């Protein structure tokens, strides 16, 4: 592959965190959904780690009112760090340090009203600029090694264009699913996507798991995008329009996603990440088993 055909590097990620999280109320009344702990860390930490592993250098959080805890979380906690230092808690300090992005690696833009995911992504246009970028929905956690975004980047390096992650489901009618044109291993060329297809009409069983690599031309389309499903400006609608002029591929990544956007999904994510924790997995399994037996 020569320099002309090498896809432009993806350096920036947009993390839309301005939603109201109404499906997990009252937990989200004063705490952002993305800050709810999934076992031992906020959900958003897993998503940032996934993107960091994929080489992302700059994180653009699209925030709203009530979301300042996210900004604080990615800042230094001076009093806490000072106290830990005085108590010689070097390991804890190092761990906190690992979770703090380098100076200048985060931006926060405000979506004044939750008008939809497409609108949230559009709010990041000036910070992204004219380069390809990643979008990670922080209420979808992925468990994969290499990380889901890492797997997507590997395919992007080969095919360029727009790349999204997908996963098989038994209930395609509940999700946005892709319409594949052809398949080569885990990589599928797309010809379309359908939001919640009627039963029996699903073009595939592969649902879109909230991870995207997009070209900057999406912003002009989002700008003119009218309201779609649910009266919101939908990212999917602009992606379908972009597909008329640019390639879209889907990667059936090796791993699993956990939708923390509703109460049972959140519970499932907490259990799964506790069970997968190398230090606490066994104790978590015993605790969960006991909870079931003693109920
Ligand atoms: P969701 O629809 O799952 O999140 O959007 P929500 O709106 O918070 O959920 P409910 O239905 O009220 O419970 C997917 C992602 O897009 C963000 C959300 O924060 C979430 O991470 N989002 C959604 C925005 O940033 N702005 C919006 O206007 C809508």
PDB file of C-alpha atoms and ligand atoms in Angstrom:
ATOM      1  CA  UNK A   1       0.000   0.000   0.000  1.00  0.00           C
ATOM      2  CA  UNK A   2       1.575   3.336  -0.959  1.00  0.00           C
ATOM      3  CA  UNK A   3       1.308   6.644   0.921  1.00  0.00           C
ATOM      4  CA  UNK A   4      -1.543   7.826  -1.340  1.00  0.00           C
ATOM      5  CA  UNK A   5      -3.791   4.909  -0.511  1.00  0.00           C
ATOM      6  CA  UNK A   6      -2.972   4.630   3.193  1.00  0.00           C
ATOM      7  CA  UNK A   7      -6.095   5.689   5.108  1.00  0.00           C
ATOM      8  CA  UNK A   8      -5.634   8.792   7.231  1.00  0.00           C
ATOM      9  CA  UNK A   9      -4.883   7.970  10.841  1.00  0.00           C
ATOM     10  CA  UNK A  10      -7.724   8.156  13.378  1.00  0.00           C
ATOM     11  CA  UNK A  11      -6.465  10.273  16.275  1.00  0.00           C
ATOM     12  CA  UNK A  12      -9.621  11.610  17.865  1.00  0.00           C
ATOM     13  CA  UNK A  13     -12.641   9.971  19.459  1.00  0.00           C
ATOM     14  CA  UNK A  14     -16.045  11.501  20.159  1.00  0.00           C
ATOM     15  CA  UNK A  15     -17.831  10.226  23.252  1.00  0.00           C
ATOM     16  CA  UNK A  16     -21.426  11.472  23.386  1.00  0.00           C
ATOM     17  CA  UNK A  17     -22.435  11.679  27.037  1.00  0.00           C
ATOM     18  CA  UNK A  18     -25.236  14.243  26.922  1.00  0.00           C
ATOM     19  CA  UNK A  19     -28.182  11.816  27.060  1.00  0.00           C
ATOM     20  CA  UNK A  20     -30.545  11.921  30.018  1.00  0.00           C
ATOM     21  CA  UNK A  21     -30.300   8.229  30.891  1.00  0.00           C
ATOM     22  CA  UNK A  22     -34.027   8.062  31.647  1.00  0.00           C
ATOM     23  CA  UNK A  23     -34.075   4.257  31.476  1.00  0.00           C
ATOM     24  CA  UNK A  24     -31.852   4.027  34.547  1.00  0.00           C
ATOM     25  CA  UNK A  25     -33.610   6.625  36.680  1.00  0.00           C
ATOM     26  CA  UNK A  26     -33.483   7.358  39.574  1.00  0.00           C
ATOM     27  CA  UNK A  27     -29.767   6.357  39.562  1.00  0.00           C
ATOM     28  CA  UNK A  28     -29.086   8.980  36.903  1.00  0.00           C
ATOM     29  CA  UNK A  29     -30.995  11.857  38.467  1.00  0.00           C
ATOM     30  CA  UNK A  30     -27.824  13.574  39.671  1.00  0.00           C
ATOM     31  CA  UNK A  31     -25.085  11.187  38.460  1.00  0.00           C
ATOM     32  CA  UNK A  32     -24.325  10.835  34.745  1.00  0.00           C
ATOM     33  CA  UNK A  33     -25.130   7.350  33.428  1.00  0.00           C
ATOM     34  CA  UNK A  34     -21.545   7.090  32.198  1.00  0.00           C
ATOM     35  CA  UNK A  35     -20.243   7.546  35.761  1.00  0.00           C
ATOM     36  CA  UNK A  36     -22.202   4.619  37.218  1.00  0.00           C
ATOM     37  CA  UNK A  37     -19.677   2.059  38.470  1.00  0.00           C
ATOM     38  CA  UNK A  38     -19.335  -1.163  36.548  1.00  0.00           C
ATOM     39  CA  UNK A  39     -17.774  -3.213  39.316  1.00  0.00           C
ATOM     40  CA  UNK A  40     -14.795  -1.048  40.325  1.00  0.00           C
ATOM     41  CA  UNK A  41     -14.688   1.863  37.873  1.00  0.00           C
ATOM     42  CA  UNK A  42     -17.088   4.150  36.036  1.00  0.00           C
ATOM     43  CA  UNK A  43     -18.440   2.800  32.760  1.00  0.00           C
ATOM     44  CA  UNK A  44     -16.717   5.615  30.859  1.00  0.00           C
ATOM     45  CA  UNK A  45     -13.275   4.407  32.019  1.00  0.00           C
ATOM     46  CA  UNK A  46     -13.680   1.115  30.124  1.00  0.00           C
ATOM     47  CA  UNK A  47     -14.582   3.005  26.972  1.00  0.00           C
ATOM     48  CA  UNK A  48     -11.635   5.385  27.235  1.00  0.00           C
ATOM     49  CA  UNK A  49      -9.316   2.400  27.849  1.00  0.00           C
ATOM     50  CA  UNK A  50     -10.721   0.647  24.775  1.00  0.00           C
ATOM     51  CA  UNK A  51      -9.992   3.711  22.647  1.00  0.00           C
ATOM     52  CA  UNK A  52      -6.540   4.299  24.170  1.00  0.00           C
ATOM     53  CA  UNK A  53      -5.594   0.714  23.313  1.00  0.00           C
ATOM     54  CA  UNK A  54      -6.548   1.527  19.711  1.00  0.00           C
ATOM     55  CA  UNK A  55      -4.180   4.519  19.573  1.00  0.00           C
ATOM     56  CA  UNK A  56      -6.694   7.327  20.146  1.00  0.00           C
ATOM     57  CA  UNK A  57      -4.881  10.443  21.371  1.00  0.00           C
ATOM     58  CA  UNK A  58      -7.661  12.940  21.969  1.00  0.00           C
ATOM     59  CA  UNK A  59     -11.053  12.462  23.595  1.00  0.00           C
ATOM     60  CA  UNK A  60     -13.930  14.795  22.819  1.00  0.00           C
ATOM     61  CA  UNK A  61     -16.738  14.441  25.328  1.00  0.00           C
ATOM     62  CA  UNK A  62     -20.074  15.858  24.227  1.00  0.00           C
ATOM     63  CA  UNK A  63     -21.601  16.739  27.559  1.00  0.00           C
ATOM     64  CA  UNK A  64     -24.761  18.338  28.875  1.00  0.00           C
ATOM     65  CA  UNK A  65     -26.000  19.798  32.130  1.00  0.00           C
ATOM     66  CA  UNK A  66     -25.379  17.558  35.154  1.00  0.00           C
ATOM     67  CA  UNK A  67     -22.308  15.972  33.584  1.00  0.00           C
ATOM     68  CA  UNK A  68     -19.509  17.846  35.348  1.00  0.00           C
ATOM     69  CA  UNK A  69     -18.575  14.688  37.294  1.00  0.00           C
ATOM     70  CA  UNK A  70     -17.121  13.334  34.038  1.00  0.00           C
ATOM     71  CA  UNK A  71     -14.837  16.344  33.619  1.00  0.00           C
ATOM     72  CA  UNK A  72     -13.736  16.056  37.248  1.00  0.00           C
ATOM     73  CA  UNK A  73     -13.093  12.345  36.898  1.00  0.00           C
ATOM     74  CA  UNK A  74     -10.565  12.900  34.109  1.00  0.00           C
ATOM     75  CA  UNK A  75      -8.812  15.677  36.043  1.00  0.00           C
ATOM     76  CA  UNK A  76      -6.303  15.368  38.866  1.00  0.00           C
ATOM     77  CA  UNK A  77      -7.799  14.975  42.362  1.00  0.00           C
ATOM     78  CA  UNK A  78      -5.261  17.050  44.257  1.00  0.00           C
ATOM     79  CA  UNK A  79      -6.403  16.493  47.862  1.00  0.00           C
ATOM     80  CA  UNK A  80      -6.880  12.778  47.312  1.00  0.00           C
ATOM     81  CA  UNK A  81      -3.490  12.356  45.659  1.00  0.00           C
ATOM     82  CA  UNK A  82      -1.775  14.365  48.388  1.00  0.00           C
ATOM     83  CA  UNK A  83      -3.377  12.249  51.116  1.00  0.00           C
ATOM     84  CA  UNK A  84      -2.415   9.015  49.346  1.00  0.00           C
ATOM     85  CA  UNK A  85       1.158  10.304  48.997  1.00  0.00           C
ATOM     86  CA  UNK A  86       1.365  11.091  52.705  1.00  0.00           C
ATOM     87  CA  UNK A  87       0.088   7.594  53.495  1.00  0.00           C
ATOM     88  CA  UNK A  88       2.622   6.024  51.094  1.00  0.00           C
ATOM     89  CA  UNK A  89      -0.099   4.443  48.962  1.00  0.00           C
ATOM     90  CA  UNK A  90       2.129   4.299  45.891  1.00  0.00           C
ATOM     91  CA  UNK A  91       0.153   1.570  44.112  1.00  0.00           C
ATOM     92  CA  UNK A  92      -3.147   3.427  44.373  1.00  0.00           C
ATOM     93  CA  UNK A  93      -1.485   6.626  43.215  1.00  0.00           C
ATOM     94  CA  UNK A  94      -0.024   4.866  40.196  1.00  0.00           C
ATOM     95  CA  UNK A  95      -3.437   3.447  39.343  1.00  0.00           C
ATOM     96  CA  UNK A  96      -5.089   6.872  39.562  1.00  0.00           C
ATOM     97  CA  UNK A  97      -2.298   8.236  37.397  1.00  0.00           C
ATOM     98  CA  UNK A  98      -2.930   5.587  34.760  1.00  0.00           C
ATOM     99  CA  UNK A  99      -6.569   6.721  34.603  1.00  0.00           C
ATOM    100  CA  UNK A 100      -5.699  10.385  34.082  1.00  0.00           C
ATOM    101  CA  UNK A 101      -5.255  11.385  30.434  1.00  0.00           C
ATOM    102  CA  UNK A 102      -2.213  13.528  29.524  1.00  0.00           C
ATOM    103  CA  UNK A 103      -2.695  17.326  29.639  1.00  0.00           C
ATOM    104  CA  UNK A 104      -4.559  18.612  26.608  1.00  0.00           C
ATOM    105  CA  UNK A 105      -5.845  15.175  25.582  1.00  0.00           C
ATOM    106  CA  UNK A 106      -9.488  15.893  26.458  1.00  0.00           C
ATOM    107  CA  UNK A 107     -11.988  18.412  25.142  1.00  0.00           C
ATOM    108  CA  UNK A 108     -15.498  19.037  26.364  1.00  0.00           C
ATOM    109  CA  UNK A 109     -18.183  20.486  24.142  1.00  0.00           C
ATOM    110  CA  UNK A 110     -21.695  21.158  25.260  1.00  0.00           C
ATOM    111  CA  UNK A 111     -24.856  19.844  23.652  1.00  0.00           C
ATOM    112  CA  UNK A 112     -27.329  22.276  25.162  1.00  0.00           C
ATOM    113  CA  UNK A 113     -30.340  20.030  24.574  1.00  0.00           C
ATOM    114  CA  UNK A 114     -30.421  16.251  23.981  1.00  0.00           C
ATOM    115  CA  UNK A 115     -31.658  16.427  20.392  1.00  0.00           C
ATOM    116  CA  UNK A 116     -30.284  13.014  19.460  1.00  0.00           C
ATOM    117  CA  UNK A 117     -27.047  11.113  18.903  1.00  0.00           C
ATOM    118  CA  UNK A 118     -26.543  12.619  15.434  1.00  0.00           C
ATOM    119  CA  UNK A 119     -26.830  16.108  16.870  1.00  0.00           C
ATOM    120  CA  UNK A 120     -24.414  15.207  19.697  1.00  0.00           C
ATOM    121  CA  UNK A 121     -21.777  14.031  17.192  1.00  0.00           C
ATOM    122  CA  UNK A 122     -22.335  17.174  15.078  1.00  0.00           C
ATOM    123  CA  UNK A 123     -21.609  19.292  18.182  1.00  0.00           C
ATOM    124  CA  UNK A 124     -18.006  17.951  18.053  1.00  0.00           C
ATOM    125  CA  UNK A 125     -17.400  19.067  14.437  1.00  0.00           C
ATOM    126  CA  UNK A 126     -15.058  21.992  15.145  1.00  0.00           C
ATOM    127  CA  UNK A 127     -12.895  20.015  17.554  1.00  0.00           C
ATOM    128  CA  UNK A 128     -12.687  17.031  15.195  1.00  0.00           C
ATOM    129  CA  UNK A 129     -11.940  19.189  12.125  1.00  0.00           C
ATOM    130  CA  UNK A 130     -11.318  17.669   8.708  1.00  0.00           C
ATOM    131  CA  UNK A 131     -10.062  14.217   9.658  1.00  0.00           C
ATOM    132  CA  UNK A 132     -11.492  10.745  10.230  1.00  0.00           C
ATOM    133  CA  UNK A 133     -12.599  10.134  13.795  1.00  0.00           C
ATOM    134  CA  UNK A 134     -14.000   7.443  16.064  1.00  0.00           C
ATOM    135  CA  UNK A 135     -17.315   7.511  17.912  1.00  0.00           C
ATOM    136  CA  UNK A 136     -17.781   5.330  20.980  1.00  0.00           C
ATOM    137  CA  UNK A 137     -21.128   5.198  22.760  1.00  0.00           C
ATOM    138  CA  UNK A 138     -20.168   5.044  26.418  1.00  0.00           C
ATOM    139  CA  UNK A 139     -23.280   3.175  27.526  1.00  0.00           C
ATOM    140  CA  UNK A 140     -22.175   0.209  25.402  1.00  0.00           C
ATOM    141  CA  UNK A 141     -19.225  -1.593  26.949  1.00  0.00           C
ATOM    142  CA  UNK A 142     -17.265  -4.125  24.957  1.00  0.00           C
ATOM    143  CA  UNK A 143     -15.202  -6.977  26.328  1.00  0.00           C
ATOM    144  CA  UNK A 144     -12.601  -8.018  23.794  1.00  0.00           C
ATOM    145  CA  UNK A 145      -8.857  -8.575  23.443  1.00  0.00           C
ATOM    146  CA  UNK A 146      -7.580  -6.838  21.384  1.00  0.00           C
ATOM    147  CA  UNK A 147     -10.155  -4.155  22.158  1.00  0.00           C
ATOM    148  CA  UNK A 148     -13.118  -3.737  19.822  1.00  0.00           C
ATOM    149  CA  UNK A 149     -11.815  -0.392  18.505  1.00  0.00           C
ATOM    150  CA  UNK A 150      -8.356  -1.949  18.039  1.00  0.00           C
ATOM    151  CA  UNK A 151      -9.864  -4.682  15.865  1.00  0.00           C
ATOM    152  CA  UNK A 152     -11.777  -2.040  13.881  1.00  0.00           C
ATOM    153  CA  UNK A 153      -8.601   0.010  13.364  1.00  0.00           C
ATOM    154  CA  UNK A 154      -6.775  -3.030  11.988  1.00  0.00           C
ATOM    155  CA  UNK A 155      -9.468  -3.443   9.321  1.00  0.00           C
ATOM    156  CA  UNK A 156      -9.672   0.319   8.722  1.00  0.00           C
ATOM    157  CA  UNK A 157      -5.942   0.323   7.942  1.00  0.00           C
ATOM    158  CA  UNK A 158      -6.748  -2.093   5.088  1.00  0.00           C
ATOM    159  CA  UNK A 159      -9.988  -0.670   3.680  1.00  0.00           C
ATOM    160  CA  UNK A 160     -10.245   2.956   4.894  1.00  0.00           C
ATOM    161  CA  UNK A 161     -13.596   4.719   4.544  1.00  0.00           C
ATOM    162  CA  UNK A 162     -16.168   4.207   7.276  1.00  0.00           C
ATOM    163  CA  UNK A 163     -16.082   1.196   9.583  1.00  0.00           C
ATOM    164  CA  UNK A 164     -18.575   0.099  12.229  1.00  0.00           C
ATOM    165  CA  UNK A 165     -18.567  -2.781  14.716  1.00  0.00           C
ATOM    166  CA  UNK A 166     -21.319  -5.403  14.674  1.00  0.00           C
ATOM    167  CA  UNK A 167     -22.234  -8.460  16.682  1.00  0.00           C
ATOM    168  CA  UNK A 168     -24.709 -11.318  16.104  1.00  0.00           C
ATOM    169  CA  UNK A 169     -28.010 -11.246  17.993  1.00  0.00           C
ATOM    170  CA  UNK A 170     -31.012 -13.567  18.390  1.00  0.00           C
ATOM    171  CA  UNK A 171     -33.349 -10.561  18.315  1.00  0.00           C
ATOM    172  CA  UNK A 172     -32.350  -8.421  15.313  1.00  0.00           C
ATOM    173  CA  UNK A 173     -35.762  -6.698  15.318  1.00  0.00           C
ATOM    174  CA  UNK A 174     -34.783  -4.934  18.565  1.00  0.00           C
ATOM    175  CA  UNK A 175     -31.690  -3.217  17.145  1.00  0.00           C
ATOM    176  CA  UNK A 176     -30.150  -1.352  14.257  1.00  0.00           C
ATOM    177  CA  UNK A 177     -28.834  -4.090  11.948  1.00  0.00           C
ATOM    178  CA  UNK A 178     -26.701  -4.006   8.836  1.00  0.00           C
ATOM    179  CA  UNK A 179     -27.551  -5.055   5.317  1.00  0.00           C
ATOM    180  CA  UNK A 180     -24.368  -6.757   4.101  1.00  0.00           C
ATOM    181  CA  UNK A 181     -23.422  -6.967   0.416  1.00  0.00           C
ATOM    182  CA  UNK A 182     -20.484  -9.360   0.799  1.00  0.00           C
ATOM    183  CA  UNK A 183     -18.294 -10.937   3.433  1.00  0.00           C
ATOM    184  CA  UNK A 184     -14.591 -11.678   3.794  1.00  0.00           C
ATOM    185  CA  UNK A 185     -13.899 -13.339   7.160  1.00  0.00           C
ATOM    186  CA  UNK A 186     -14.904 -10.879   9.874  1.00  0.00           C
ATOM    187  CA  UNK A 187     -15.149  -7.958   7.433  1.00  0.00           C
ATOM    188  CA  UNK A 188     -18.433  -7.228   5.649  1.00  0.00           C
ATOM    189  CA  UNK A 189     -19.047  -4.720   2.899  1.00  0.00           C
ATOM    190  CA  UNK A 190     -22.290  -2.910   3.664  1.00  0.00           C
ATOM    191  CA  UNK A 191     -25.042  -1.749   1.372  1.00  0.00           C
ATOM    192  CA  UNK A 192     -27.372  -0.454   4.051  1.00  0.00           C
ATOM    193  CA  UNK A 193     -28.646  -0.591   7.599  1.00  0.00           C
ATOM    194  CA  UNK A 194     -32.105  -0.802   9.099  1.00  0.00           C
ATOM    195  CA  UNK A 195     -33.286   0.426  12.481  1.00  0.00           C
ATOM    196  CA  UNK A 196     -35.469  -2.161  14.258  1.00  0.00           C
ATOM    197  CA  UNK A 197     -36.566  -4.154  11.161  1.00  0.00           C
ATOM    198  CA  UNK A 198     -39.972  -5.856  11.243  1.00  0.00           C
ATOM    199  CA  UNK A 199     -39.739  -9.528  12.253  1.00  0.00           C
ATOM    200  CA  UNK A 200     -38.992 -11.703   9.226  1.00  0.00           C
ATOM    201  CA  UNK A 201     -37.583  -8.809   7.151  1.00  0.00           C
ATOM    202  CA  UNK A 202     -34.176  -8.512   8.866  1.00  0.00           C
ATOM    203  CA  UNK A 203     -31.360  -8.157   6.304  1.00  0.00           C
ATOM    204  CA  UNK A 204     -28.959  -9.817   8.801  1.00  0.00           C
ATOM    205  CA  UNK A 205     -28.651 -10.758  12.464  1.00  0.00           C
ATOM    206  CA  UNK A 206     -25.698  -8.379  12.939  1.00  0.00           C
ATOM    207  CA  UNK A 207     -26.486  -5.411  15.150  1.00  0.00           C
ATOM    208  CA  UNK A 208     -24.541  -2.162  15.407  1.00  0.00           C
ATOM    209  CA  UNK A 209     -22.755  -2.073  18.748  1.00  0.00           C
ATOM    210  CA  UNK A 210     -22.025   1.644  19.165  1.00  0.00           C
ATOM    211  CA  UNK A 211     -18.485   1.823  17.743  1.00  0.00           C
ATOM    212  CA  UNK A 212     -17.829   3.782  14.565  1.00  0.00           C
ATOM    213  CA  UNK A 213     -14.936   5.129  12.485  1.00  0.00           C
ATOM    214  CA  UNK A 214     -16.351   7.912  10.353  1.00  0.00           C
ATOM    215  CA  UNK A 215     -15.087  10.276   7.688  1.00  0.00           C
ATOM    216  CA  UNK A 216     -15.524  14.021   8.356  1.00  0.00           C
ATOM    217  CA  UNK A 217     -17.983  14.380   5.441  1.00  0.00           C
ATOM    218  CA  UNK A 218     -20.610  13.059   7.883  1.00  0.00           C
ATOM    219  CA  UNK A 219     -20.733  16.513   9.531  1.00  0.00           C
ATOM    220  CA  UNK A 220     -22.212  18.290   6.486  1.00  0.00           C
ATOM    221  CA  UNK A 221     -24.888  15.598   6.324  1.00  0.00           C
ATOM    222  CA  UNK A 222     -25.635  15.866  10.045  1.00  0.00           C
ATOM    223  CA  UNK A 223     -26.004  19.615   9.642  1.00  0.00           C
ATOM    224  CA  UNK A 224     -28.858  19.156   7.194  1.00  0.00           C
ATOM    225  CA  UNK A 225     -30.264  16.040   8.853  1.00  0.00           C
ATOM    226  CA  UNK A 226     -33.879  16.403   9.899  1.00  0.00           C
ATOM    227  CA  UNK A 227     -35.431  14.671  12.867  1.00  0.00           C
ATOM    228  CA  UNK A 228     -35.858  10.921  12.490  1.00  0.00           C
ATOM    229  CA  UNK A 229     -37.050   8.120  14.758  1.00  0.00           C
ATOM    230  CA  UNK A 230     -38.180   9.313  18.190  1.00  0.00           C
ATOM    231  CA  UNK A 231     -38.141  12.947  16.993  1.00  0.00           C
ATOM    232  CA  UNK A 232     -34.319  12.937  17.358  1.00  0.00           C
ATOM    233  CA  UNK A 233     -31.525  13.742  14.899  1.00  0.00           C
ATOM    234  CA  UNK A 234     -30.213  10.244  14.221  1.00  0.00           C
ATOM    235  CA  UNK A 235     -26.615   9.381  13.353  1.00  0.00           C
ATOM    236  CA  UNK A 236     -27.860   6.364  11.391  1.00  0.00           C
ATOM    237  CA  UNK A 237     -29.862   8.540   8.960  1.00  0.00           C
ATOM    238  CA  UNK A 238     -26.758  10.530   7.987  1.00  0.00           C
ATOM    239  CA  UNK A 239     -24.682   7.350   7.749  1.00  0.00           C
ATOM    240  CA  UNK A 240     -27.176   5.926   5.263  1.00  0.00           C
ATOM    241  CA  UNK A 241     -26.829   9.110   3.183  1.00  0.00           C
ATOM    242  CA  UNK A 242     -23.015   9.001   3.391  1.00  0.00           C
ATOM    243  CA  UNK A 243     -23.122   5.415   2.158  1.00  0.00           C
ATOM    244  CA  UNK A 244     -24.272   6.722  -1.237  1.00  0.00           C
ATOM    245  CA  UNK A 245     -20.858   8.284  -1.815  1.00  0.00           C
ATOM    246  CA  UNK A 246     -18.439   6.441   0.496  1.00  0.00           C
ATOM    247  CA  UNK A 247     -17.613   2.855   1.456  1.00  0.00           C
ATOM    248  CA  UNK A 248     -18.935   1.418   4.696  1.00  0.00           C
ATOM    249  CA  UNK A 249     -17.604  -1.806   6.173  1.00  0.00           C
ATOM    250  CA  UNK A 250     -18.747  -3.680   9.232  1.00  0.00           C
ATOM    251  CA  UNK A 251     -16.402  -5.662  11.460  1.00  0.00           C
ATOM    252  CA  UNK A 252     -17.869  -8.629  13.297  1.00  0.00           C
ATOM    253  CA  UNK A 253     -15.403  -8.188  16.110  1.00  0.00           C
ATOM    254  CA  UNK A 254     -14.231 -11.004  18.359  1.00  0.00           C
ATOM    255  CA  UNK A 255     -15.793 -10.165  21.724  1.00  0.00           C
ATOM    256  CA  UNK A 256     -19.067  -9.176  23.377  1.00  0.00           C
ATOM    257  CA  UNK A 257     -20.893  -5.967  24.073  1.00  0.00           C
ATOM    258  CA  UNK A 258     -22.852  -5.008  27.183  1.00  0.00           C
ATOM    259  CA  UNK A 259     -25.587  -2.416  26.942  1.00  0.00           C
ATOM    260  CA  UNK A 260     -25.606  -0.469  30.200  1.00  0.00           C
ATOM    261  CA  UNK A 261     -28.419   1.773  29.000  1.00  0.00           C
ATOM    262  CA  UNK A 262     -31.144  -0.065  30.900  1.00  0.00           C
ATOM    263  CA  UNK A 263     -31.334  -1.605  34.355  1.00  0.00           C
ATOM    264  CA  UNK A 264     -30.949  -5.302  33.500  1.00  0.00           C
ATOM    265  CA  UNK A 265     -28.270  -4.589  30.891  1.00  0.00           C
ATOM    266  CA  UNK A 266     -26.395  -2.603  33.518  1.00  0.00           C
ATOM    267  CA  UNK A 267     -26.703  -5.463  36.017  1.00  0.00           C
ATOM    268  CA  UNK A 268     -25.413  -7.877  33.388  1.00  0.00           C
ATOM    269  CA  UNK A 269     -22.419  -5.616  32.704  1.00  0.00           C
ATOM    270  CA  UNK A 270     -21.567  -5.307  36.401  1.00  0.00           C
ATOM    271  CA  UNK A 271     -21.691  -9.105  36.804  1.00  0.00           C
ATOM    272  CA  UNK A 272     -19.696  -9.784  33.632  1.00  0.00           C
ATOM    273  CA  UNK A 273     -16.922  -7.302  34.424  1.00  0.00           C
ATOM    274  CA  UNK A 274     -16.731  -8.444  38.048  1.00  0.00           C
ATOM    275  CA  UNK A 275     -16.436 -12.077  36.895  1.00  0.00           C
ATOM    276  CA  UNK A 276     -13.741 -11.124  34.359  1.00  0.00           C
ATOM    277  CA  UNK A 277     -11.676  -9.201  36.913  1.00  0.00           C
ATOM    278  CA  UNK A 278      -8.377 -10.997  37.439  1.00  0.00           C
ATOM    279  CA  UNK A 279      -8.153 -10.189  41.152  1.00  0.00           C
ATOM    280  CA  UNK A 280     -11.806 -10.453  42.149  1.00  0.00           C
ATOM    281  CA  UNK A 281     -13.349 -12.810  39.552  1.00  0.00           C
ATOM    282  CA  UNK A 282     -13.442 -15.887  41.758  1.00  0.00           C
ATOM    283  CA  UNK A 283     -14.814 -14.046  44.771  1.00  0.00           C
ATOM    284  CA  UNK A 284     -17.383 -12.379  42.510  1.00  0.00           C
ATOM    285  CA  UNK A 285     -18.534 -15.768  41.184  1.00  0.00           C
ATOM    286  CA  UNK A 286     -18.931 -17.132  44.716  1.00  0.00           C
ATOM    287  CA  UNK A 287     -20.819 -13.994  45.783  1.00  0.00           C
ATOM    288  CA  UNK A 288     -23.190 -14.083  42.800  1.00  0.00           C
ATOM    289  CA  UNK A 289     -23.844 -17.798  43.291  1.00  0.00           C
ATOM    290  CA  UNK A 290     -24.596 -17.235  46.982  1.00  0.00           C
ATOM    291  CA  UNK A 291     -26.900 -14.329  46.157  1.00  0.00           C
ATOM    292  CA  UNK A 292     -28.926 -16.596  43.855  1.00  0.00           C
ATOM    293  CA  UNK A 293     -29.052 -19.432  46.380  1.00  0.00           C
ATOM    294  CA  UNK A 294     -30.039 -17.179  49.292  1.00  0.00           C
ATOM    295  CA  UNK A 295     -32.711 -15.199  47.519  1.00  0.00           C
TER     296      UNK A 295
HETATM  297  P1  LIG B   1     -29.214   6.676  24.380  1.00  0.00           P
HETATM  298  O1  LIG B   1     -30.507   6.996  23.759  1.00  0.00           O
HETATM  299  O2  LIG B   1     -28.898   5.244  24.659  1.00  0.00           O
HETATM  300  O3  LIG B   1     -28.998   7.468  25.752  1.00  0.00           O
HETATM  301  O4  LIG B   1     -28.062   7.320  23.514  1.00  0.00           O
HETATM  302  P2  LIG B   1     -30.004   8.295  26.629  1.00  0.00           P
HETATM  303  O5  LIG B   1     -30.733   9.290  25.790  1.00  0.00           O
HETATM  304  O6  LIG B   1     -29.205   8.814  27.763  1.00  0.00           O
HETATM  305  O7  LIG B   1     -30.955   7.127  27.142  1.00  0.00           O
HETATM  306  P3  LIG B   1     -32.440   7.103  27.724  1.00  0.00           P
HETATM  307  O8  LIG B   1     -33.267   6.534  26.607  1.00  0.00           O
HETATM  308  O9  LIG B   1     -32.855   8.479  28.177  1.00  0.00           O
HETATM  309  O10 LIG B   1     -32.345   6.143  28.882  1.00  0.00           O
HETATM  310  C1  LIG B   1     -26.817   6.697  23.227  1.00  0.00           C
HETATM  311  C2  LIG B   1     -25.655   7.586  23.634  1.00  0.00           C
HETATM  312  O11 LIG B   1     -25.767   8.860  23.017  1.00  0.00           O
HETATM  313  C3  LIG B   1     -25.733   9.906  23.970  1.00  0.00           C
HETATM  314  C4  LIG B   1     -26.107   9.269  25.295  1.00  0.00           C
HETATM  315  O12 LIG B   1     -25.477   9.954  26.367  1.00  0.00           O
HETATM  316  C5  LIG B   1     -25.609   7.845  25.137  1.00  0.00           C
HETATM  317  O13 LIG B   1     -24.248   7.713  25.535  1.00  0.00           O
HETATM  318  N1  LIG B   1     -26.662  10.972  23.551  1.00  0.00           N
HETATM  319  C6  LIG B   1     -27.928  10.662  23.181  1.00  0.00           C
HETATM  320  C7  LIG B   1     -26.236  12.285  23.556  1.00  0.00           C
HETATM  321  O14 LIG B   1     -25.063  12.583  23.903  1.00  0.00           O
HETATM  322  N2  LIG B   1     -27.106  13.254  23.178  1.00  0.00           N
HETATM  323  C8  LIG B   1     -28.380  12.978  22.796  1.00  0.00           C
HETATM  324  O15 LIG B   1     -29.121  13.916  22.452  1.00  0.00           O
HETATM  325  C9  LIG B   1     -28.798  11.645  22.809  1.00  0.00           C
END
